[in-house]
Rosetta silent file (secondary structure, phi, psi, omega in degrees, C-alpha in Angstrom):
SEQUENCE: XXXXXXXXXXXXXXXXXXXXXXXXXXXXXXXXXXXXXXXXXXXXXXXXXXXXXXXXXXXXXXXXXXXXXXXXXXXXXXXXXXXXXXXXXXXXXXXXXXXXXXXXXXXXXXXXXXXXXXXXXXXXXXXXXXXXXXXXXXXXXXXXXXXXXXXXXXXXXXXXXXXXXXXXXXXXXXXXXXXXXXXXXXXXXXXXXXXXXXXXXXXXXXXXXXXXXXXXXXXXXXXXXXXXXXXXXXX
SCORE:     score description
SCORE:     0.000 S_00000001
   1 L     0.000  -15.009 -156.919    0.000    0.000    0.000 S_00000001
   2 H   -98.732  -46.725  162.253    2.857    2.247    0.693 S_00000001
   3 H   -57.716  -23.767  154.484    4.086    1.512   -2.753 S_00000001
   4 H   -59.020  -57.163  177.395    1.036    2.385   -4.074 S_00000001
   5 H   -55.719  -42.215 -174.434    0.846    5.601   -2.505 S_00000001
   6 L   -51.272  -39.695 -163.988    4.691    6.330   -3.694 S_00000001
   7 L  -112.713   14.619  167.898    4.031    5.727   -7.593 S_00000001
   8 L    49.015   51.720 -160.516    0.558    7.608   -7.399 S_00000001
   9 L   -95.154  119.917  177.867   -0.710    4.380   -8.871 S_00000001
  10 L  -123.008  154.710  156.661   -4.298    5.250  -10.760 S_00000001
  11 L   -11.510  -40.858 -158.477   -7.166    3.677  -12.944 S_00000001
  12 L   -88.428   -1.152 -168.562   -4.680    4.874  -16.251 S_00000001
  13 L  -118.811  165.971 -170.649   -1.772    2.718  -15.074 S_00000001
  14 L  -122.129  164.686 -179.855   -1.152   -1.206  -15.319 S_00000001
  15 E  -139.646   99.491  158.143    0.718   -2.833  -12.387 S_00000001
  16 E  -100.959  122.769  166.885    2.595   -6.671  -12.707 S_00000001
  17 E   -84.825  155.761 -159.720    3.224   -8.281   -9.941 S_00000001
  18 L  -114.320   27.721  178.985    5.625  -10.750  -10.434 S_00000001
  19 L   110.918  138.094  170.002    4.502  -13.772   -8.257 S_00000001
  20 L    93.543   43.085  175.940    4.834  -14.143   -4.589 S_00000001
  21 L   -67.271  -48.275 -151.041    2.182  -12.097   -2.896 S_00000001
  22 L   -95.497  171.954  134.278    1.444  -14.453   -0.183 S_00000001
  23 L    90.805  164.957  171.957    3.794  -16.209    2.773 S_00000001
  24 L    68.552   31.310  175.377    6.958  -14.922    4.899 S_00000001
  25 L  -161.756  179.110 -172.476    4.359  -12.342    6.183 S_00000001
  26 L  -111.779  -13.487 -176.125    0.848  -11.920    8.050 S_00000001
  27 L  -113.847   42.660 -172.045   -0.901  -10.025    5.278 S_00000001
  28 H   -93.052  -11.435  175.069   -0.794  -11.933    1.792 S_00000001
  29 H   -92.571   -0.813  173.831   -4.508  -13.090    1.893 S_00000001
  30 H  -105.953   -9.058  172.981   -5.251   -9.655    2.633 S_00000001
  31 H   -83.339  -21.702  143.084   -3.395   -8.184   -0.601 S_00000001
  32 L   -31.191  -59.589  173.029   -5.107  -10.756   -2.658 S_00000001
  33 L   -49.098  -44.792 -174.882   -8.304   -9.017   -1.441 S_00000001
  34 L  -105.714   18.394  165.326   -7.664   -5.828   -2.308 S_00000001
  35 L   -77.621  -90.229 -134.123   -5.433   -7.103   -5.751 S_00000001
  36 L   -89.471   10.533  176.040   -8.562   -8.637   -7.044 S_00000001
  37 L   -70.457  -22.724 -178.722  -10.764   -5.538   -6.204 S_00000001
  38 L  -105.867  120.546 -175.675   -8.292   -3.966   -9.367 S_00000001
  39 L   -61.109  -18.455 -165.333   -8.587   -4.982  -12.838 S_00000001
  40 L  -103.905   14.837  153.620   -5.757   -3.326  -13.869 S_00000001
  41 E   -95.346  132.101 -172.327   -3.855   -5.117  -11.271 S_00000001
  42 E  -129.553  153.271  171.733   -2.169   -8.651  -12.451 S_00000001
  43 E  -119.594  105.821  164.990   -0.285  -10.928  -10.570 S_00000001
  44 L   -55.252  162.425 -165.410    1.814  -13.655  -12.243 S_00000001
  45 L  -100.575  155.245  162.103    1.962  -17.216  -10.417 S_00000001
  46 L  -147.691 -171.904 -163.532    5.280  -17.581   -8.560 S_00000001
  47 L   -96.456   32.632  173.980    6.263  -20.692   -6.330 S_00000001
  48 L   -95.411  -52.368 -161.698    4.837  -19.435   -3.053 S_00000001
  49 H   -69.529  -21.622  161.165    1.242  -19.354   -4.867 S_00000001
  50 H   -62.535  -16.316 -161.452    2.174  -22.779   -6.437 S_00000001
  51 H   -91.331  -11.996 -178.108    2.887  -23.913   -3.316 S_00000001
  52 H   -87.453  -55.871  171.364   -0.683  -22.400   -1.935 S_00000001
  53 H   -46.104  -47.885 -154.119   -2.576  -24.195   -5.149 S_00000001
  54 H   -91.526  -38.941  156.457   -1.224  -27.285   -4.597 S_00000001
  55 H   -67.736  -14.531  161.116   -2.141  -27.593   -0.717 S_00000001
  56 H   -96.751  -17.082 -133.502   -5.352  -25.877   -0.962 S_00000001
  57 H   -62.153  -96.781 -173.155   -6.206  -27.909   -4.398 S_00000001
  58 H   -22.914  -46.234  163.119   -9.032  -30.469   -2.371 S_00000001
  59 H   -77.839   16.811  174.734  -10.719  -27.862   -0.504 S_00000001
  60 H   -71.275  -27.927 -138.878  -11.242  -25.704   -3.423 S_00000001
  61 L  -131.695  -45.107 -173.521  -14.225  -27.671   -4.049 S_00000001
  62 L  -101.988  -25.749 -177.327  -15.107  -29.485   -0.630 S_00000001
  63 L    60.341  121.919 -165.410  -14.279  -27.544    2.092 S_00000001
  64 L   -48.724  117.828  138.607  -12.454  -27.903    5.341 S_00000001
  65 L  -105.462  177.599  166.591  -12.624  -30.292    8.188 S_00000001
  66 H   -74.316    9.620 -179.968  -10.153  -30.736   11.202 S_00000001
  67 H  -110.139   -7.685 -179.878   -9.107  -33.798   10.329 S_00000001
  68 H   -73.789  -37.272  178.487   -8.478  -32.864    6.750 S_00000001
  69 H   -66.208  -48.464 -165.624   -6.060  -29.829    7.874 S_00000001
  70 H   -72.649  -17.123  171.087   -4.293  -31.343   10.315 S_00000001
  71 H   -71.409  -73.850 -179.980   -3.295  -33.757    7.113 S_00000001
  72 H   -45.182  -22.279 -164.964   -2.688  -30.722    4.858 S_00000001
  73 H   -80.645  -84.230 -171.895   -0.989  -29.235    7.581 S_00000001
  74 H   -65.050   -0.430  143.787    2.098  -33.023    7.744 S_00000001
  75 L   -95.924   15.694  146.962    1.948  -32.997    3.652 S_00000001
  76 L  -123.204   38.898  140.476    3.077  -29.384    3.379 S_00000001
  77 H     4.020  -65.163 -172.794    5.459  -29.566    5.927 S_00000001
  78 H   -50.194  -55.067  173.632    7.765  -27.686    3.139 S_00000001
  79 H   -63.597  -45.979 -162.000    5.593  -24.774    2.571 S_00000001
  80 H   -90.722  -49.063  179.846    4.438  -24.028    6.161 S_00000001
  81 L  -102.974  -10.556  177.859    7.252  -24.147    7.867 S_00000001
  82 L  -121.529   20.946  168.570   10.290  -23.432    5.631 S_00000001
  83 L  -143.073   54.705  177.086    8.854  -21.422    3.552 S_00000001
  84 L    81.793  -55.696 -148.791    6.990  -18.499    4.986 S_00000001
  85 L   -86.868   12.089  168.235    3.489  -20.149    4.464 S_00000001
  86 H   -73.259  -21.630  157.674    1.859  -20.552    8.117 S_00000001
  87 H   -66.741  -26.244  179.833    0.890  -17.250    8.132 S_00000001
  88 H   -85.946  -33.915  179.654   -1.033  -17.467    5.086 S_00000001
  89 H   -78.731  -21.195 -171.363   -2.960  -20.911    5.897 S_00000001
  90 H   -81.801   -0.585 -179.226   -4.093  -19.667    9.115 S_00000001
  91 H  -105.552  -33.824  174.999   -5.795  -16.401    7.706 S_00000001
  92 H   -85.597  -22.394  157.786   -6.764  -18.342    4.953 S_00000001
  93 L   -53.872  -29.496 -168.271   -8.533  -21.111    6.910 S_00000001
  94 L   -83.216   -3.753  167.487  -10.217  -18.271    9.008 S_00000001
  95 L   -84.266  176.811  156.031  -12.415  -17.179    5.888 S_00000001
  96 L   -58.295  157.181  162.984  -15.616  -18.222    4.651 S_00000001
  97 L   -77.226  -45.141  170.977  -15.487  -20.936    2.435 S_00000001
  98 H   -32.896  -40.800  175.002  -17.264  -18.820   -0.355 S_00000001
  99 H   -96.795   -0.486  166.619  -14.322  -16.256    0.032 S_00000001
 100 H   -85.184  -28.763  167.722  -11.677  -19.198    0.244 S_00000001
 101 H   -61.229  -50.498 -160.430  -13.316  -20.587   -3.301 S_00000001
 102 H   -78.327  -48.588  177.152  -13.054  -17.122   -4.833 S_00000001
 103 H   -48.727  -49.026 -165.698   -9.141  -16.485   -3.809 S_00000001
 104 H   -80.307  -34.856  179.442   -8.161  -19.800   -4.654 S_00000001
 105 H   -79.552  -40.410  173.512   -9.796  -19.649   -8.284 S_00000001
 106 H   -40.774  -73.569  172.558   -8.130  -16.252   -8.476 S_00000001
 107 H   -26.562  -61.802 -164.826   -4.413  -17.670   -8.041 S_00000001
 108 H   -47.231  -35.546 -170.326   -5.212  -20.433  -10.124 S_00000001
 109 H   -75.136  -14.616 -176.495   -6.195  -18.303  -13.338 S_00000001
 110 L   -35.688  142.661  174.774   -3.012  -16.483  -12.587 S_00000001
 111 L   -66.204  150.748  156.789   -0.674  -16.185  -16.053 S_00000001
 112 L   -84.422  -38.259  147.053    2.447  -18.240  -15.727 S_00000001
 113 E  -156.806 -176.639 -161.803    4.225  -15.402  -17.786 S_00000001
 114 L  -123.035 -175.216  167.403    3.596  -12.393  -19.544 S_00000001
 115 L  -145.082  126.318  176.696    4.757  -10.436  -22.991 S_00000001
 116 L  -158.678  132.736  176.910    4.452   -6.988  -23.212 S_00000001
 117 L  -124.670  148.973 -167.842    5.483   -3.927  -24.882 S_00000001
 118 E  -128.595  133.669 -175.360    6.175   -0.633  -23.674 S_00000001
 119 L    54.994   31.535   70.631    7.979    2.305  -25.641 S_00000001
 120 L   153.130   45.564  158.978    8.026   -0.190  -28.870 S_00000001
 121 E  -128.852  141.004  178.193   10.770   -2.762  -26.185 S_00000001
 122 L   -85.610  157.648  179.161    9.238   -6.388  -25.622 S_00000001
 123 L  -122.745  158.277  123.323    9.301   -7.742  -22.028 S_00000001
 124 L  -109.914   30.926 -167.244    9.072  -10.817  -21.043 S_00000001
 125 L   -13.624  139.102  161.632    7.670  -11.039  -17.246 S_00000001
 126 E  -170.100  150.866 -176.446    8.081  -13.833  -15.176 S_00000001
 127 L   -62.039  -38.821 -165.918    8.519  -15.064  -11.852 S_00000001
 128 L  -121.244  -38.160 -165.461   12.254  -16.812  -11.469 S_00000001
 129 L   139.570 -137.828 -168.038   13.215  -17.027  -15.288 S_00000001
 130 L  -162.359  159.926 -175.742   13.930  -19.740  -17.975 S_00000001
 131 L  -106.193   84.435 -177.542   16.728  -22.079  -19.143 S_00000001
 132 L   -45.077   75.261 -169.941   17.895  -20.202  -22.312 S_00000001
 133 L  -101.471  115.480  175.589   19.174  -23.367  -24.015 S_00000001
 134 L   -54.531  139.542  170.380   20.543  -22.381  -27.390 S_00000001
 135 L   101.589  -20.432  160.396   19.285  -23.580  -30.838 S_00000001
 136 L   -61.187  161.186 -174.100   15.763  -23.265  -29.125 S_00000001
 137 L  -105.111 -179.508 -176.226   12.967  -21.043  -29.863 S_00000001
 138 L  -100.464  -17.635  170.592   11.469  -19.000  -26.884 S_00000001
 139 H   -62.398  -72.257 -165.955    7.945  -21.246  -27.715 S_00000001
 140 H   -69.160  -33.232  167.134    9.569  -24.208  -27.334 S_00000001
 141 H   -56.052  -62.186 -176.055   11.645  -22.848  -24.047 S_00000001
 142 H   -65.526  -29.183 -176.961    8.429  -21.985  -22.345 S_00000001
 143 H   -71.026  -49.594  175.968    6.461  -25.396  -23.555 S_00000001
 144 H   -54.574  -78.604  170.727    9.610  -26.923  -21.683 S_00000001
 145 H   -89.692   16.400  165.028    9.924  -25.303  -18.461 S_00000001
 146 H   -71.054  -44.433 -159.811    6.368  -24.465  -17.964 S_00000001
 147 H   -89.084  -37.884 -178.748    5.866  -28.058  -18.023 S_00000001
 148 L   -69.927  -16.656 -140.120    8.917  -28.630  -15.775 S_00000001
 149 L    27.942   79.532  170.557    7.992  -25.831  -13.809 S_00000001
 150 H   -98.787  -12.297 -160.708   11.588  -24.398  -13.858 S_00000001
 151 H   -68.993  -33.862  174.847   10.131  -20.873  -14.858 S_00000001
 152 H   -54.371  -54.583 -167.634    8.662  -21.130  -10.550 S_00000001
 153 H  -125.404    7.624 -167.940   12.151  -21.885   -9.227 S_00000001
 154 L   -60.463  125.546  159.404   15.025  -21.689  -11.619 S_00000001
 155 L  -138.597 -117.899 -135.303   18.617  -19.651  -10.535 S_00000001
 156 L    -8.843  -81.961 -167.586   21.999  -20.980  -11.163 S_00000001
 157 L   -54.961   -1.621  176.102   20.899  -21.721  -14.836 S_00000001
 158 L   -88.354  -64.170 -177.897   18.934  -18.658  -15.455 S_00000001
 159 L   -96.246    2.447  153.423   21.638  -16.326  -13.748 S_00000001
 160 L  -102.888   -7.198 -165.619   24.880  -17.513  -14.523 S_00000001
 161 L   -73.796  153.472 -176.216   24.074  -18.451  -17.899 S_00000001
 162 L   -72.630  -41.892 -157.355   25.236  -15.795  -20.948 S_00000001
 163 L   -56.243  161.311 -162.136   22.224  -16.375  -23.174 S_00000001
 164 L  -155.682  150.319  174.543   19.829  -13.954  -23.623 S_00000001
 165 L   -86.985  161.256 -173.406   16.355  -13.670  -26.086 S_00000001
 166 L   -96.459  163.609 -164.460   17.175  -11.315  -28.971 S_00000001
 167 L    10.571   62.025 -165.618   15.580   -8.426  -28.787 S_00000001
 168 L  -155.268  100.054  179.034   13.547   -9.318  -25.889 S_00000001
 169 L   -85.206  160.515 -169.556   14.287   -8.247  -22.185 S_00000001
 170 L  -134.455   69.873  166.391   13.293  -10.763  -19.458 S_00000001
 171 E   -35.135  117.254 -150.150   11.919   -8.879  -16.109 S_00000001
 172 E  -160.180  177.378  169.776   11.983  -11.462  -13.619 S_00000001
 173 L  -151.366 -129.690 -171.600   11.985  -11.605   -9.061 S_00000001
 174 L    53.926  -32.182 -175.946   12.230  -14.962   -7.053 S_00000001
 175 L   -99.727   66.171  168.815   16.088  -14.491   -6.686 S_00000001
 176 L     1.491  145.559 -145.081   16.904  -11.324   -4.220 S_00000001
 177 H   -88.607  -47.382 -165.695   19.218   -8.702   -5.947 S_00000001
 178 H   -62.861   24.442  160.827   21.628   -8.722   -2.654 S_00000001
 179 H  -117.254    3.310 -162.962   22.557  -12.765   -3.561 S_00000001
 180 H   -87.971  -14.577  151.956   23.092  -12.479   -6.869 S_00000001
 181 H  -101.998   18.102  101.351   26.807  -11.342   -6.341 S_00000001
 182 H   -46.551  -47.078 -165.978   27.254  -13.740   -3.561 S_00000001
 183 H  -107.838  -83.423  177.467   25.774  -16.809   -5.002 S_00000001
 184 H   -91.066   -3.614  153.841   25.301  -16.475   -8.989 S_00000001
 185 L  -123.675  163.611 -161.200   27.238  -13.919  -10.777 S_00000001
 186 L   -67.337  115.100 -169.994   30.825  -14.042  -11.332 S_00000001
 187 L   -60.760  -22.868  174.202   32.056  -11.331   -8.796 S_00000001
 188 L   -72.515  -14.036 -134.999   34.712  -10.070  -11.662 S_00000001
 189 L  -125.576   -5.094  167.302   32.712  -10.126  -14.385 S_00000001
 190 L   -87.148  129.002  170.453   29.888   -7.981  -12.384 S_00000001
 191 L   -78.771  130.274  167.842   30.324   -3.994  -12.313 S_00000001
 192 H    31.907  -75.960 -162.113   31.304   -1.692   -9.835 S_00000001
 193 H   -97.190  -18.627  136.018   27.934    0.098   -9.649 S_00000001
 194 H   -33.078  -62.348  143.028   25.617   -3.231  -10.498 S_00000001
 195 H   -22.321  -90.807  154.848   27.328   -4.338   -7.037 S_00000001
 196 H   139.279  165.351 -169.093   26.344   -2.083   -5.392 S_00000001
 197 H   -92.540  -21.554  161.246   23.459   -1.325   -6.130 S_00000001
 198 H   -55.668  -37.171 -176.165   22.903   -5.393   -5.514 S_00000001
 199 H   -69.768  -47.888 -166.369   24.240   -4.923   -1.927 S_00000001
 200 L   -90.870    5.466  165.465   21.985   -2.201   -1.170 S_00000001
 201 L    61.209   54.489 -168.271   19.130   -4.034   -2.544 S_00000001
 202 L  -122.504  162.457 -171.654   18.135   -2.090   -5.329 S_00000001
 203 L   -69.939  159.770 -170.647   17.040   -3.584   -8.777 S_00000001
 204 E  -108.337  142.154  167.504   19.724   -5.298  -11.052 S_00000001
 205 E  -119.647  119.489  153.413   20.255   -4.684  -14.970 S_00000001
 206 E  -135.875 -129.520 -168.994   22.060   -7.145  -16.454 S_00000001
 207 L   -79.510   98.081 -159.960   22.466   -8.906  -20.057 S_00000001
 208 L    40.371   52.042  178.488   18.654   -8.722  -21.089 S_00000001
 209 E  -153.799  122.938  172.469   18.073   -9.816  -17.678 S_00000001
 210 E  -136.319  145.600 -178.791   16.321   -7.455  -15.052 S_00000001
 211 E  -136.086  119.247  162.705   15.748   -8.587  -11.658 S_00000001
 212 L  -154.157   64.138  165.599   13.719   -6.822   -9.404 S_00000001
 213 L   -69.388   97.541 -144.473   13.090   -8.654   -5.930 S_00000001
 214 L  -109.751    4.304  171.522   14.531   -6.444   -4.374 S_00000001
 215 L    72.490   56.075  170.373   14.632   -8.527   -0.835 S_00000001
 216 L   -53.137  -57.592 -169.628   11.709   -7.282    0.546 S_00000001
 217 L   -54.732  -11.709  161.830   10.785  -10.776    2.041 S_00000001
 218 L  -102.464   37.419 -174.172   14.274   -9.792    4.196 S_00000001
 219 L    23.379   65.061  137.934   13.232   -6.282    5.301 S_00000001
 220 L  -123.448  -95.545 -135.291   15.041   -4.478    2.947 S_00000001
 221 L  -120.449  163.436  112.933   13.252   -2.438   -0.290 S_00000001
 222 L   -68.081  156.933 -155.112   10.210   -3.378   -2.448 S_00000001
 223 E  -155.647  153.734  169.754   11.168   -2.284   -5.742 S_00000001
 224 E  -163.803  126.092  174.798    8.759   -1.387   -8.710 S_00000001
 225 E  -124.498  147.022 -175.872    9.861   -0.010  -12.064 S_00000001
 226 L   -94.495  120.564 -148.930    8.369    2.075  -14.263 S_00000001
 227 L   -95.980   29.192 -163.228    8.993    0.728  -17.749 S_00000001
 228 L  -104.458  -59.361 -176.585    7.609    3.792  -19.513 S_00000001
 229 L  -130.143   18.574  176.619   10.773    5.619  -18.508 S_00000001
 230 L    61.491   33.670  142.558   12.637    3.335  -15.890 S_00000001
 231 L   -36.475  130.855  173.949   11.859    5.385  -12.855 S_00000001
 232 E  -109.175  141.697  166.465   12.698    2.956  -10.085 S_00000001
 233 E  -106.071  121.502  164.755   10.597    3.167   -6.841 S_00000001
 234 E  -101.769  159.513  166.094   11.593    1.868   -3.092 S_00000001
 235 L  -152.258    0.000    0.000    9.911    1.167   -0.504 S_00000001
């Protein structure tokens, strides 16, 4: 909300989120709520909300007893406790079921990625990225890891790799900017001010690769850029 307020954000403007609304917080079922109040808000799936889909999947339809939770509760084990999500099932258990049906078909319809152009430059939006494997088409890349779901959790092979789509940048999160020159880019071969601006948790440009998780979920910035003229916004 704060980021809203920052960026003026109105009716005339479009806003993509890039996956990962929900978990490592107490209020992602309530930014779903007011996310689907805007059409011109979209949210991409990332692998928190897969991870929400796939453990709410049976009660989408049937609806919640205790002995059925306490089961969902020891098969997502993964989710709840080492990833953030116990805050989100316990707010989301605490609805109606009528408003637990309508959230949960929201996520689901969620895009897996997007294409878009702004100032006559292509995007591609997505949550972690893609495994550019040369001699491939970008059709056949996404028919691949879509299926794999690598596009939900992919780094090393996303963010050390050189390849890049021609003339196509690829807008991405899921990796935090401050690891990417710890963990996955070559500390020589990264610059100066691309450091950092990675340390300080601000978004990264690199070769037709923009990342900009900006390591919120670790209390530093939210990040949002404006691709009309690449205003960057913290928050």
């Amino acid at each position: 909300m704060k980021m809203l307020e920052k960026i003026q954000f109105s009716d005339s403007d479009i806003l993509y989120i890039l996956g990962d609304v929900i978990d490592r917080g107490p209020d992602g079922i309530k930014s779903y709520q007011y996310i689907m109040q805007h059409e011109n808000i979209h949210v991409l799936k990332g692998n928190h909300e897969d991870f929400f889909l796939k453990a709410f999947s049976p009660g989408a339809d049937i609806g919640w007893d205790e002995n059925t939770l306490k089961e969902l509760v020891i098969n997502n084990r993964l989710w709840l406790v080492y990833n953030g999500g116990a805050a989100t099932f316990k707010a989301f258990i605490q609805l109606k079921e009528e408003e637990q049906k309508r959230i949960y078909h929201y996520i689901r319809q969620e895009k897996e990625f997007e294409l878009i152009k702004v100032s006559g430059q292509q995007y591609l939006l997505i949550h972690a990225g893609l495994n550019l494997t040369e001699g491939m088409s970008l059709q056949e890349i996404l028919e691949r890891d879509l299926k794999q779901g690598q596009h939900l959790w992919i780094r090393e092979d996303f963010l050390c790799s050189p390849n890049r789509l021609d003339s196509m940048t690829i807008i991405f999160g899921h990796t935090p900017t401050p690891l990417l020159p710890v963990h996955y880019l070559d500390a020589d071969a990264i610059s100066d001010s691309n450091a950092l601006r990675c340390k300080m948790g601000m978004i990264y440009y690199g070769n037709g690769k923009i990342d900009i998780d900006c390591g919120c979920a670790g209390n530093l910035n939210l990040g949002c850029l404006r691709l009309d003229d690449f205003e960057e916004f913290y928050t």
